[in-house]
Amino acid sequence: MSAGRERGPRVVSLVPSLTEAIAVSAPGLLVGATDWCVRPAGLDVVRVGGTKNPDVAAIIALRPGLVVANEEENRAPDLAALRGAGLDVLVTEVRTLDQALTELERVLVTGCGVRAPRWLADARAAWETPPPPPASFGQYGRRGQRRAVVPIWRRPWMVLGRDTFAGDLLARLGVVNVYGSHPERYPRIPLDELRAAGADLVVLPDEPYRFTADDGPEAFPGLPAALVDGRYLTWYGPSLAEAPAALRAALR
């Protein structure tokens, strides 16, 4: 269900996930987005640079009633400059699924002034009863869990650490992040340490680094590799409704 396009503020989004959520749920409100905002396909809005280096002057020139951002994806000095120009900046924090659902409702309902979309209810329902782990998971430990390393970059190798949205999604599907208690959220770990970490699975998303069948699994000989769509693992928006089934299929 889409909300009407005639009401609400002019919005600039500095977060790809939120761009998709707003464009799908409140057509016509979005007037600007970053170069990295690639969904929905064919989005026709003014481009305002990157998430880490937005064109502040261009954003101000659009005269938005609201700028949506994220504390991890966007830099504090840029957000301060936008506030200094008198713009209303809504900054989200998303480190768990519950936070994602709450923040999406805050952006759409409180920030954009539209009704909560149907896909948001569908996402809540999908994650309330996600697909159960396959029987094969049982051989790896109690409660059918698997221990995984989850690289997000190579050269140098970086992995998911503590307190991450993607790590929370995986945990809900029976995949425990080996580095989930690391002091850093995205630590750099030498490859030999990753191989010796005691994982029985390596999860390789296609963003931010584009791991593929020919680029990633070969670094972990003898370890099963799950190639997953990064949109289902790291984006919080309409894709959340399909993410449990899509991720479960990739993790089998």
Short mmCIF file of C-alpha atoms in Angstrom, two decimals:
data_model
loop_
_atom_site.label_atom_id
_atom_site.label_comp_id
_atom_site.label_asym_id
_atom_site.label_seq_id
_atom_site.Cartn_x
_atom_site.Cartn_y
_atom_site.Cartn_z
CA MET A 1 0.00 0.00 0.00
CA SER A 2 1.48 3.35 -0.99
CA ALA A 3 0.73 6.58 0.79
CA GLY A 4 -0.57 9.59 -1.09
CA ARG A 5 1.89 11.79 -2.89
CA GLU A 6 0.18 15.14 -2.30
CA ARG A 7 1.15 15.64 1.34
CA GLY A 8 4.34 15.64 3.37
CA PRO A 9 7.67 17.46 3.20
CA ARG A 10 10.16 17.58 0.37
CA VAL A 11 12.69 14.95 1.39
CA VAL A 12 16.38 14.40 0.70
CA SER A 13 17.70 10.96 1.67
CA LEU A 14 21.36 10.28 2.37
CA VAL A 15 20.84 6.55 3.01
CA PRO A 16 20.19 4.05 0.19
CA SER A 17 17.92 1.86 2.34
CA LEU A 18 15.81 4.82 3.42
CA THR A 19 15.71 6.18 -0.11
CA GLU A 20 14.05 2.99 -1.32
CA ALA A 21 11.68 2.92 1.65
CA ILE A 22 10.53 6.50 1.07
CA ALA A 23 10.31 6.25 -2.72
CA VAL A 24 8.17 3.11 -2.51
CA SER A 25 5.97 4.30 0.36
CA ALA A 26 5.57 8.01 -0.32
CA PRO A 27 5.87 8.66 -4.07
CA GLY A 28 6.59 12.28 -4.90
CA LEU A 29 8.10 13.34 -1.57
CA LEU A 30 11.69 12.45 -2.43
CA VAL A 31 13.52 15.26 -4.26
CA GLY A 32 17.16 14.30 -3.68
CA ALA A 33 19.29 11.23 -2.96
CA THR A 34 22.90 10.11 -3.04
CA ASP A 35 24.71 8.59 -6.00
CA TRP A 36 24.60 5.26 -4.13
CA CYS A 37 20.80 5.25 -3.94
CA VAL A 38 20.15 2.77 -6.74
CA ARG A 39 16.70 1.54 -5.69
CA PRO A 40 14.01 1.65 -6.79
CA ALA A 41 15.25 1.29 -10.35
CA GLY A 42 14.80 4.40 -12.45
CA LEU A 43 14.57 6.75 -9.46
CA ASP A 44 14.41 10.26 -10.92
CA VAL A 45 15.63 12.72 -8.29
CA VAL A 46 18.50 15.18 -7.96
CA ARG A 47 21.75 13.41 -7.02
CA VAL A 48 23.65 15.05 -4.17
CA GLY A 49 26.95 13.16 -4.03
CA GLY A 50 27.96 10.25 -1.83
CA THR A 51 26.91 9.14 1.62
CA LYS A 52 30.29 10.18 3.06
CA ASN A 53 30.78 13.28 0.91
CA PRO A 54 27.39 14.81 0.11
CA ASP A 55 27.16 18.15 -1.68
CA VAL A 56 25.82 20.19 1.22
CA ALA A 57 25.20 23.28 -0.93
CA ALA A 58 23.19 21.22 -3.43
CA ILE A 59 21.06 19.78 -0.64
CA ILE A 60 20.37 23.23 0.80
CA ALA A 61 19.44 24.49 -2.67
CA LEU A 62 16.71 21.85 -2.91
CA ARG A 63 14.98 23.45 0.10
CA PRO A 64 13.92 20.14 1.64
CA GLY A 65 11.60 20.04 4.59
CA LEU A 66 13.42 16.95 5.84
CA VAL A 67 16.80 15.31 5.38
CA VAL A 68 17.05 11.67 6.49
CA ALA A 69 20.40 10.24 7.51
CA ASN A 70 22.03 7.47 9.52
CA GLU A 71 24.59 7.76 12.30
CA GLU A 72 26.82 5.12 10.72
CA GLU A 73 26.52 5.91 7.02
CA ASN A 74 26.76 9.70 7.20
CA ARG A 75 29.34 12.02 8.75
CA ALA A 76 28.49 14.23 11.72
CA PRO A 77 30.13 17.38 10.22
CA ASP A 78 27.92 17.17 7.12
CA LEU A 79 24.78 16.75 9.22
CA ALA A 80 25.83 19.65 11.44
CA ALA A 81 26.28 21.84 8.37
CA LEU A 82 22.78 20.98 7.17
CA ARG A 83 21.32 21.76 10.57
CA GLY A 84 23.31 24.99 10.62
CA ALA A 85 21.56 25.97 7.40
CA GLY A 86 18.22 25.56 9.15
CA LEU A 87 17.28 22.16 7.73
CA ASP A 88 15.45 19.51 9.71
CA VAL A 89 17.72 16.43 9.85
CA LEU A 90 16.38 13.10 11.10
CA VAL A 91 19.23 10.76 12.04
CA THR A 92 18.51 7.05 12.39
CA GLU A 93 20.39 4.37 14.31
CA VAL A 94 20.02 0.81 13.03
CA ARG A 95 21.98 -1.97 14.69
CA THR A 96 19.23 -4.56 15.15
CA LEU A 97 16.12 -5.66 13.30
CA ASP A 98 13.89 -4.19 15.99
CA GLN A 99 15.67 -0.84 15.65
CA ALA A 100 15.29 -0.99 11.87
CA LEU A 101 11.53 -1.53 12.05
CA THR A 102 11.13 1.23 14.64
CA GLU A 103 13.28 3.69 12.71
CA LEU A 104 11.52 2.97 9.43
CA GLU A 105 8.20 3.80 11.06
CA ARG A 106 9.70 6.98 12.54
CA VAL A 107 11.03 8.09 9.16
CA LEU A 108 7.84 7.34 7.24
CA VAL A 109 5.12 8.18 9.75
CA THR A 110 6.70 10.86 11.95
CA GLY A 111 9.14 12.32 9.45
CA CYS A 112 7.29 12.05 6.16
CA GLY A 113 3.78 12.22 7.61
CA VAL A 114 2.39 9.21 5.76
CA ARG A 115 0.67 6.04 6.88
CA ALA A 116 2.80 3.02 7.68
CA PRO A 117 3.03 1.02 4.43
CA ARG A 118 1.82 -2.54 4.02
CA TRP A 119 5.34 -3.83 3.37
CA LEU A 120 6.39 -2.74 6.86
CA ALA A 121 3.69 -4.91 8.43
CA ASP A 122 4.71 -7.73 6.09
CA ALA A 123 8.32 -7.38 7.23
CA ARG A 124 7.35 -7.58 10.89
CA ALA A 125 5.30 -10.70 10.22
CA ALA A 126 8.03 -12.35 8.14
CA TRP A 127 10.60 -11.97 10.90
CA GLU A 128 8.25 -13.02 13.69
CA THR A 129 8.27 -16.52 12.23
CA PRO A 130 11.34 -16.80 9.98
CA PRO A 131 12.02 -20.08 8.17
CA PRO A 132 13.56 -22.60 10.59
CA PRO A 133 17.18 -23.70 10.16
CA PRO A 134 17.50 -26.75 7.91
CA ALA A 135 18.08 -30.09 9.60
CA SER A 136 21.71 -30.03 8.45
CA PHE A 137 22.41 -27.15 10.86
CA GLY A 138 21.91 -29.53 13.78
CA GLN A 139 25.23 -31.26 13.20
CA TYR A 140 27.12 -28.03 13.91
CA GLY A 141 26.03 -27.34 17.48
CA ARG A 142 23.21 -26.90 19.95
CA ARG A 143 19.89 -25.49 18.73
CA GLY A 144 20.94 -26.08 15.14
CA GLN A 145 23.26 -23.09 14.98
CA ARG A 146 26.22 -22.58 12.70
CA ARG A 147 29.29 -20.47 13.45
CA ALA A 148 30.28 -18.15 10.65
CA VAL A 149 32.79 -15.53 9.67
CA VAL A 150 31.19 -12.76 7.62
CA PRO A 151 33.68 -10.79 5.52
CA ILE A 152 32.51 -7.45 4.14
CA TRP A 153 35.79 -6.46 2.46
CA ARG A 154 39.08 -7.87 1.30
CA ARG A 155 42.47 -6.22 0.76
CA PRO A 156 42.41 -5.82 3.72
CA TRP A 157 40.01 -8.40 5.08
CA MET A 158 37.27 -6.89 7.23
CA VAL A 159 34.41 -8.77 8.90
CA LEU A 160 31.25 -8.14 10.83
CA GLY A 161 32.03 -7.57 14.50
CA ARG A 162 29.79 -6.67 17.41
CA ASP A 163 26.50 -4.84 17.37
CA THR A 164 25.57 -4.95 13.66
CA PHE A 165 22.23 -5.12 11.87
CA ALA A 166 23.45 -7.87 9.55
CA GLY A 167 24.74 -9.89 12.49
CA ASP A 168 21.36 -9.65 14.18
CA LEU A 169 19.58 -10.91 11.06
CA LEU A 170 21.93 -13.87 10.78
CA ALA A 171 21.49 -14.74 14.45
CA ARG A 172 17.73 -14.88 13.95
CA LEU A 173 18.34 -17.47 11.22
CA GLY A 174 20.58 -19.67 13.35
CA VAL A 175 23.95 -18.32 12.21
CA VAL A 176 26.24 -17.11 14.99
CA ASN A 177 28.88 -14.55 14.06
CA VAL A 178 32.27 -15.79 15.30
CA TYR A 179 33.37 -12.17 15.76
CA GLY A 180 30.11 -10.99 17.28
CA SER A 181 31.79 -10.11 20.57
CA HIS A 182 34.80 -8.37 19.04
CA PRO A 183 35.44 -4.88 20.51
CA GLU A 184 35.13 -3.34 17.04
CA ARG A 185 32.06 -3.36 14.84
CA TYR A 186 33.99 -3.94 11.61
CA PRO A 187 37.42 -5.29 12.60
CA ARG A 188 40.29 -5.96 10.23
CA ILE A 189 41.34 -9.57 10.71
CA PRO A 190 44.25 -11.26 8.90
CA LEU A 191 43.15 -14.06 6.62
CA ASP A 192 45.05 -16.73 8.51
CA GLU A 193 43.19 -15.76 11.68
CA LEU A 194 39.85 -15.92 9.88
CA ARG A 195 40.67 -19.41 8.66
CA ALA A 196 41.59 -20.50 12.20
CA ALA A 197 38.60 -18.88 13.93
CA GLY A 198 36.66 -22.13 14.30
CA ALA A 199 33.88 -21.28 11.86
CA ASP A 200 31.97 -23.93 9.95
CA LEU A 201 30.64 -21.45 7.38
CA VAL A 202 31.76 -18.29 5.61
CA VAL A 203 28.99 -15.87 4.61
CA LEU A 204 29.92 -13.68 1.64
CA PRO A 205 27.56 -10.81 0.74
CA ASP A 206 27.84 -8.96 -2.56
CA GLU A 207 28.13 -5.56 -0.89
CA PRO A 208 29.91 -3.44 0.16
CA TYR A 209 32.55 -5.68 -1.43
CA ARG A 210 31.17 -7.68 -4.31
CA PHE A 211 32.06 -11.25 -3.36
CA THR A 212 31.23 -13.78 -6.07
CA ALA A 213 31.67 -17.50 -6.67
CA ASP A 214 35.07 -16.69 -8.21
CA ASP A 215 36.14 -14.04 -5.71
CA GLY A 216 35.96 -15.00 -2.04
CA PRO A 217 35.26 -18.71 -1.48
CA GLU A 218 38.74 -19.70 -2.68
CA ALA A 219 40.24 -17.87 0.31
CA PHE A 220 38.55 -20.36 2.67
CA PRO A 221 39.45 -23.83 1.33
CA GLY A 222 37.40 -26.60 2.88
CA LEU A 223 34.88 -24.20 4.41
CA PRO A 224 31.34 -24.07 2.98
CA ALA A 225 30.58 -20.65 1.51
CA ALA A 226 27.17 -18.98 1.36
CA LEU A 227 26.93 -16.20 -1.22
CA VAL A 228 24.14 -13.86 -0.17
CA ASP A 229 22.44 -10.84 -1.71
CA GLY A 230 23.69 -7.86 0.28
CA ARG A 231 20.35 -6.11 -0.08
CA TYR A 232 18.69 -8.82 1.98
CA LEU A 233 21.45 -8.84 4.59
CA THR A 234 22.25 -5.15 5.03
CA TRP A 235 19.33 -3.08 3.71
CA TYR A 236 16.42 -2.06 5.91
CA GLY A 237 13.39 -1.29 3.79
CA PRO A 238 10.90 -3.14 1.58
CA SER A 239 13.40 -5.99 1.09
CA LEU A 240 12.97 -6.95 4.76
CA ALA A 241 9.69 -8.69 3.93
CA GLU A 242 11.47 -11.11 1.60
CA ALA A 243 14.80 -11.30 3.42
CA PRO A 244 14.13 -14.25 5.79
CA ALA A 245 13.24 -16.65 2.98
CA ALA A 246 15.94 -15.35 0.62
CA LEU A 247 18.68 -15.54 3.23
CA ARG A 248 17.59 -18.94 4.47
CA ALA A 249 17.75 -20.29 0.90
CA ALA A 250 21.29 -18.92 0.48
CA LEU A 251 22.46 -20.32 3.82
CA ARG A 252 21.42 -23.93 3.23
#
